Amino acid sequence: MLNYPMLFKLTDHGVQLRREFPDKIDSLKKIYRDAGVEMKSAYHSTGPFERLQIVEVPEDSAIAKLVLILESDGFIRVQTRRLYTVEEYREMVAELPRANIEPF
């Protein structure tokens, strides 16, 4: 399974409807399940993003599909990135070729 953080930024329209979002959590969970995404944790935040979620997906296309669905109503914008475990990162680094670049 692949892990992704999802950073949520409300649009101006979303800010106007902020009070309604807690009541939408159950319907959001169904949208996630239908897209093949499991929400592992969720946090509300101050600062440039209102919400952070960590999700698990079977393939990259599942997160792309979910973001398209969530953004389609115009209430939020979502940023995501792929998270790698320490072991996955270790394997990637081990496969890197050596660069033959002279130091400056």
XYZ file of C-alpha atoms in Angstrom:
104
model
C 0.000 0.000 0.000
C 1.123 3.558 -0.730
C 0.928 6.437 1.751
C 0.065 10.041 0.949
C -0.447 13.165 3.020
C -3.324 15.305 1.808
C -3.204 19.029 2.561
C -6.539 20.816 2.267
C -7.003 24.510 1.530
C -10.524 25.914 1.551
C -11.572 28.105 -1.361
C -13.537 31.300 -0.677
C -16.706 29.280 -1.279
C -15.490 26.590 1.123
C -14.825 29.147 3.868
C -18.454 30.304 3.615
C -19.605 26.698 4.203
C -17.054 25.788 6.887
C -19.701 25.153 9.555
C -21.267 22.382 7.454
C -18.080 20.311 7.024
C -18.229 18.376 10.330
C -21.645 17.032 9.269
C -20.145 15.782 5.971
C -17.516 13.469 7.520
C -19.549 10.266 7.088
C -20.327 10.996 3.441
C -16.640 11.834 2.881
C -15.604 8.477 4.321
C -17.872 6.740 1.800
C -16.337 8.738 -1.073
C -12.892 7.654 0.133
C -13.892 3.990 0.369
C -15.495 4.072 -3.081
C -12.257 5.509 -4.509
C -10.215 2.750 -2.811
C -8.623 5.110 -0.276
C -8.301 4.454 3.449
C -8.025 7.467 5.728
C -5.418 6.593 8.380
C -5.516 9.869 10.325
C -6.939 13.369 10.039
C -6.097 16.664 11.709
C -7.440 20.202 11.565
C -4.840 22.938 11.557
C -4.201 26.641 11.586
C -1.989 28.256 9.000
C -2.033 27.933 5.219
C -3.862 24.565 5.246
C -7.028 23.829 7.205
C -6.724 20.052 7.256
C -4.100 17.331 6.967
C -4.931 13.702 6.309
C -2.717 10.683 5.934
C -4.238 8.146 3.557
C -3.299 4.739 2.230
C -3.990 3.723 -1.369
C -3.354 0.572 -3.414
C -2.035 2.556 -6.410
C -1.239 6.139 -7.409
C -4.319 6.462 -9.603
C -6.599 6.067 -6.546
C -5.289 9.251 -4.938
C -5.539 11.122 -8.237
C -9.156 10.015 -8.634
C -9.984 11.045 -5.062
C -8.442 14.511 -5.473
C -10.424 15.075 -8.677
C -13.638 14.072 -6.889
C -12.960 16.223 -3.817
C -12.006 19.325 -5.793
C -14.904 19.061 -8.254
C -17.383 20.947 -6.035
C -15.064 23.939 -5.730
C -14.915 23.985 -1.908
C -11.328 22.843 -1.462
C -7.973 22.517 -3.163
C -5.779 19.541 -2.283
C -2.027 19.023 -2.416
C -0.560 15.539 -2.142
C 2.842 13.900 -2.208
C 3.954 10.316 -2.091
C 5.408 9.248 1.263
C 8.134 6.624 1.362
C 9.015 4.464 4.330
C 12.605 4.453 5.525
C 13.079 1.035 3.919
C 11.663 2.189 0.564
C 13.946 5.224 0.635
C 16.937 3.069 1.548
C 16.267 0.856 -1.491
C 15.953 3.868 -3.830
C 19.207 5.398 -2.607
C 21.034 2.074 -2.906
C 20.113 1.932 -6.616
C 21.401 5.422 -7.446
C 24.373 5.509 -9.800
C 27.441 7.407 -8.715
C 27.719 10.810 -10.389
C 31.185 11.505 -11.740
C 31.080 15.197 -10.983
C 34.184 16.922 -9.720
C 33.661 19.064 -6.622
C 33.871 22.814 -7.121
